Amino acid sequence: MPIMTVLATTAVPDHVRGALTRWMIEPTPGLYVGTLSARVREELWSVVTASIGPGAAVLVHPASTEQGFTLHTAGERRRIPIDFDGLTLVAFRPEDDGDVDEAANSC
């Protein structure tokens, strides 16, 4: 049964964007929305994760969880999903700021 799927991308190759627009609409650059079967969703996600390169992607689709959806990520992002007793929360990675470390060491 087809279900609503949302996929957000950042800096992905053009061929990935082309594959996504065959199945989904792109209402704003990098945001794809569509009604997909589980098989098509999984195939598209495997294309995205296999060729993510320096980019990043987030896939959200309905699931039988407390929140009613599941979240998948690929690539390097500052925000990372964390499972907390069955709930998906989003945590921030600390910023790597080499200038702060150098300033602390020079004092």
JSON list of C-alpha atoms in Angstrom, two decimals:
[
{"chain": "A", "resi": 1, "resn": "MET", "atom": "CA", "xyz": [0.00, 0.00, 0.00]},
{"chain": "A", "resi": 2, "resn": "PRO", "atom": "CA", "xyz": [1.51, 3.37, -0.99]},
{"chain": "A", "resi": 3, "resn": "ILE", "atom": "CA", "xyz": [2.21, 5.79, 1.85]},
{"chain": "A", "resi": 4, "resn": "MET", "atom": "CA", "xyz": [3.29, 9.41, 2.15]},
{"chain": "A", "resi": 5, "resn": "THR", "atom": "CA", "xyz": [7.08, 9.78, 2.13]},
{"chain": "A", "resi": 6, "resn": "VAL", "atom": "CA", "xyz": [9.27, 12.85, 2.65]},
{"chain": "A", "resi": 7, "resn": "LEU", "atom": "CA", "xyz": [12.94, 12.95, 1.72]},
{"chain": "A", "resi": 8, "resn": "ALA", "atom": "CA", "xyz": [15.22, 15.96, 2.27]},
{"chain": "A", "resi": 9, "resn": "THR", "atom": "CA", "xyz": [18.66, 16.16, 0.64]},
{"chain": "A", "resi": 10, "resn": "THR", "atom": "CA", "xyz": [21.66, 18.44, 0.76]},
{"chain": "A", "resi": 11, "resn": "ALA", "atom": "CA", "xyz": [24.42, 18.50, -1.89]},
{"chain": "A", "resi": 12, "resn": "VAL", "atom": "CA", "xyz": [23.56, 15.21, -3.62]},
{"chain": "A", "resi": 13, "resn": "PRO", "atom": "CA", "xyz": [24.67, 14.41, -7.19]},
{"chain": "A", "resi": 14, "resn": "ASP", "atom": "CA", "xyz": [22.40, 15.37, -10.09]},
{"chain": "A", "resi": 15, "resn": "HIS", "atom": "CA", "xyz": [21.70, 11.75, -11.06]},
{"chain": "A", "resi": 16, "resn": "VAL", "atom": "CA", "xyz": [20.27, 11.13, -7.57]},
{"chain": "A", "resi": 17, "resn": "ARG", "atom": "CA", "xyz": [18.02, 14.17, -7.89]},
{"chain": "A", "resi": 18, "resn": "GLY", "atom": "CA", "xyz": [16.87, 12.84, -11.27]},
{"chain": "A", "resi": 19, "resn": "ALA", "atom": "CA", "xyz": [16.02, 9.43, -9.81]},
{"chain": "A", "resi": 20, "resn": "LEU", "atom": "CA", "xyz": [14.04, 11.04, -7.00]},
{"chain": "A", "resi": 21, "resn": "THR", "atom": "CA", "xyz": [12.04, 13.32, -9.30]},
{"chain": "A", "resi": 22, "resn": "ARG", "atom": "CA", "xyz": [10.86, 10.30, -11.32]},
{"chain": "A", "resi": 23, "resn": "TRP", "atom": "CA", "xyz": [8.86, 9.14, -8.29]},
{"chain": "A", "resi": 24, "resn": "MET", "atom": "CA", "xyz": [8.37, 12.26, -6.15]},
{"chain": "A", "resi": 25, "resn": "ILE", "atom": "CA", "xyz": [7.70, 15.97, -6.57]},
{"chain": "A", "resi": 26, "resn": "GLU", "atom": "CA", "xyz": [10.29, 18.57, -5.51]},
{"chain": "A", "resi": 27, "resn": "PRO", "atom": "CA", "xyz": [8.28, 21.51, -4.07]},
{"chain": "A", "resi": 28, "resn": "THR", "atom": "CA", "xyz": [11.47, 23.26, -2.98]},
{"chain": "A", "resi": 29, "resn": "PRO", "atom": "CA", "xyz": [15.10, 22.44, -3.84]},
{"chain": "A", "resi": 30, "resn": "GLY", "atom": "CA", "xyz": [16.23, 19.33, -2.00]},
{"chain": "A", "resi": 31, "resn": "LEU", "atom": "CA", "xyz": [12.80, 18.44, -0.56]},
{"chain": "A", "resi": 32, "resn": "TYR", "atom": "CA", "xyz": [10.97, 15.50, -2.15]},
{"chain": "A", "resi": 33, "resn": "VAL", "atom": "CA", "xyz": [7.42, 14.41, -1.34]},
{"chain": "A", "resi": 34, "resn": "GLY", "atom": "CA", "xyz": [5.53, 11.46, -2.73]},
{"chain": "A", "resi": 35, "resn": "THR", "atom": "CA", "xyz": [3.23, 8.53, -2.14]},
{"chain": "A", "resi": 36, "resn": "LEU", "atom": "CA", "xyz": [5.41, 5.45, -2.53]},
{"chain": "A", "resi": 37, "resn": "SER", "atom": "CA", "xyz": [5.17, 1.73, -1.93]},
{"chain": "A", "resi": 38, "resn": "ALA", "atom": "CA", "xyz": [7.63, 0.29, 0.57]},
{"chain": "A", "resi": 39, "resn": "ARG", "atom": "CA", "xyz": [9.58, -1.37, -2.23]},
{"chain": "A", "resi": 40, "resn": "VAL", "atom": "CA", "xyz": [10.03, 1.84, -4.23]},
{"chain": "A", "resi": 41, "resn": "ARG", "atom": "CA", "xyz": [10.91, 3.79, -1.06]},
{"chain": "A", "resi": 42, "resn": "GLU", "atom": "CA", "xyz": [13.59, 1.25, -0.12]},
{"chain": "A", "resi": 43, "resn": "GLU", "atom": "CA", "xyz": [15.05, 1.25, -3.64]},
{"chain": "A", "resi": 44, "resn": "LEU", "atom": "CA", "xyz": [15.20, 5.05, -3.77]},
{"chain": "A", "resi": 45, "resn": "TRP", "atom": "CA", "xyz": [16.79, 5.17, -0.31]},
{"chain": "A", "resi": 46, "resn": "SER", "atom": "CA", "xyz": [19.45, 2.65, -1.37]},
{"chain": "A", "resi": 47, "resn": "VAL", "atom": "CA", "xyz": [20.27, 4.85, -4.42]},
{"chain": "A", "resi": 48, "resn": "VAL", "atom": "CA", "xyz": [20.56, 7.90, -2.16]},
{"chain": "A", "resi": 49, "resn": "THR", "atom": "CA", "xyz": [22.74, 6.20, 0.48]},
{"chain": "A", "resi": 50, "resn": "ALA", "atom": "CA", "xyz": [25.00, 4.55, -2.12]},
{"chain": "A", "resi": 51, "resn": "SER", "atom": "CA", "xyz": [25.87, 7.85, -3.79]},
{"chain": "A", "resi": 52, "resn": "ILE", "atom": "CA", "xyz": [25.51, 10.43, -1.01]},
{"chain": "A", "resi": 53, "resn": "GLY", "atom": "CA", "xyz": [29.16, 11.58, -1.27]},
{"chain": "A", "resi": 54, "resn": "PRO", "atom": "CA", "xyz": [29.71, 14.75, 0.78]},
{"chain": "A", "resi": 55, "resn": "GLY", "atom": "CA", "xyz": [25.96, 15.41, 0.94]},
{"chain": "A", "resi": 56, "resn": "ALA", "atom": "CA", "xyz": [23.32, 14.41, 3.45]},
{"chain": "A", "resi": 57, "resn": "ALA", "atom": "CA", "xyz": [19.77, 13.05, 3.37]},
{"chain": "A", "resi": 58, "resn": "VAL", "atom": "CA", "xyz": [16.86, 12.44, 5.73]},
{"chain": "A", "resi": 59, "resn": "LEU", "atom": "CA", "xyz": [13.95, 10.09, 4.98]},
{"chain": "A", "resi": 60, "resn": "VAL", "atom": "CA", "xyz": [10.70, 10.22, 6.97]},
{"chain": "A", "resi": 61, "resn": "HIS", "atom": "CA", "xyz": [7.76, 7.88, 6.46]},
{"chain": "A", "resi": 62, "resn": "PRO", "atom": "CA", "xyz": [4.84, 6.54, 8.50]},
{"chain": "A", "resi": 63, "resn": "ALA", "atom": "CA", "xyz": [5.50, 3.54, 10.76]},
{"chain": "A", "resi": 64, "resn": "SER", "atom": "CA", "xyz": [3.76, 1.75, 13.60]},
{"chain": "A", "resi": 65, "resn": "THR", "atom": "CA", "xyz": [5.69, 3.53, 16.37]},
{"chain": "A", "resi": 66, "resn": "GLU", "atom": "CA", "xyz": [4.65, 5.81, 19.22]},
{"chain": "A", "resi": 67, "resn": "GLN", "atom": "CA", "xyz": [5.40, 8.82, 17.04]},
{"chain": "A", "resi": 68, "resn": "GLY", "atom": "CA", "xyz": [3.71, 7.38, 13.97]},
{"chain": "A", "resi": 69, "resn": "PHE", "atom": "CA", "xyz": [6.78, 7.75, 11.76]},
{"chain": "A", "resi": 70, "resn": "THR", "atom": "CA", "xyz": [10.35, 6.58, 11.37]},
{"chain": "A", "resi": 71, "resn": "LEU", "atom": "CA", "xyz": [13.43, 8.60, 10.50]},
{"chain": "A", "resi": 72, "resn": "HIS", "atom": "CA", "xyz": [16.48, 7.49, 8.47]},
{"chain": "A", "resi": 73, "resn": "THR", "atom": "CA", "xyz": [19.61, 9.56, 7.85]},
{"chain": "A", "resi": 74, "resn": "ALA", "atom": "CA", "xyz": [22.62, 9.28, 5.54]},
{"chain": "A", "resi": 75, "resn": "GLY", "atom": "CA", "xyz": [25.77, 11.38, 5.26]},
{"chain": "A", "resi": 76, "resn": "GLU", "atom": "CA", "xyz": [27.32, 13.78, 7.72]},
{"chain": "A", "resi": 77, "resn": "ARG", "atom": "CA", "xyz": [24.92, 16.04, 9.56]},
{"chain": "A", "resi": 78, "resn": "ARG", "atom": "CA", "xyz": [25.18, 18.12, 12.68]},
{"chain": "A", "resi": 79, "resn": "ARG", "atom": "CA", "xyz": [21.87, 16.67, 13.89]},
{"chain": "A", "resi": 80, "resn": "ILE", "atom": "CA", "xyz": [21.76, 12.98, 14.69]},
{"chain": "A", "resi": 81, "resn": "PRO", "atom": "CA", "xyz": [18.70, 10.89, 15.56]},
{"chain": "A", "resi": 82, "resn": "ILE", "atom": "CA", "xyz": [18.84, 9.06, 18.89]},
{"chain": "A", "resi": 83, "resn": "ASP", "atom": "CA", "xyz": [16.47, 6.36, 20.10]},
{"chain": "A", "resi": 84, "resn": "PHE", "atom": "CA", "xyz": [15.26, 7.17, 23.62]},
{"chain": "A", "resi": 85, "resn": "ASP", "atom": "CA", "xyz": [12.96, 4.46, 24.98]},
{"chain": "A", "resi": 86, "resn": "GLY", "atom": "CA", "xyz": [11.28, 3.99, 21.61]},
{"chain": "A", "resi": 87, "resn": "LEU", "atom": "CA", "xyz": [11.08, 7.69, 20.74]},
{"chain": "A", "resi": 88, "resn": "THR", "atom": "CA", "xyz": [13.34, 9.24, 18.13]},
{"chain": "A", "resi": 89, "resn": "LEU", "atom": "CA", "xyz": [14.91, 12.43, 19.43]},
{"chain": "A", "resi": 90, "resn": "VAL", "atom": "CA", "xyz": [17.33, 14.67, 17.58]},
{"chain": "A", "resi": 91, "resn": "ALA", "atom": "CA", "xyz": [20.64, 15.58, 19.20]},
{"chain": "A", "resi": 92, "resn": "PHE", "atom": "CA", "xyz": [23.25, 18.06, 18.05]},
{"chain": "A", "resi": 93, "resn": "ARG", "atom": "CA", "xyz": [26.85, 17.06, 17.56]},
{"chain": "A", "resi": 94, "resn": "PRO", "atom": "CA", "xyz": [29.26, 19.52, 19.12]},
{"chain": "A", "resi": 95, "resn": "GLU", "atom": "CA", "xyz": [30.80, 21.87, 16.60]},
{"chain": "A", "resi": 96, "resn": "ASP", "atom": "CA", "xyz": [34.44, 21.25, 15.75]},
{"chain": "A", "resi": 97, "resn": "ASP", "atom": "CA", "xyz": [35.88, 24.70, 16.24]},
{"chain": "A", "resi": 98, "resn": "GLY", "atom": "CA", "xyz": [39.67, 24.47, 16.10]},
{"chain": "A", "resi": 99, "resn": "ASP", "atom": "CA", "xyz": [40.05, 28.19, 16.90]},
{"chain": "A", "resi": 100, "resn": "VAL", "atom": "CA", "xyz": [38.53, 27.75, 20.36]},
{"chain": "A", "resi": 101, "resn": "ASP", "atom": "CA", "xyz": [40.91, 24.89, 21.21]},
{"chain": "A", "resi": 102, "resn": "GLU", "atom": "CA", "xyz": [43.94, 26.83, 19.97]},
{"chain": "A", "resi": 103, "resn": "ALA", "atom": "CA", "xyz": [42.93, 29.90, 21.98]},
{"chain": "A", "resi": 104, "resn": "ALA", "atom": "CA", "xyz": [42.51, 27.79, 25.15]},
{"chain": "A", "resi": 105, "resn": "ASN", "atom": "CA", "xyz": [45.93, 26.20, 24.64]},
{"chain": "A", "resi": 106, "resn": "SER", "atom": "CA", "xyz": [47.71, 29.53, 24.11]},
{"chain": "A", "resi": 107, "resn": "CYS", "atom": "CA", "xyz": [46.67, 30.99, 27.50]}
]
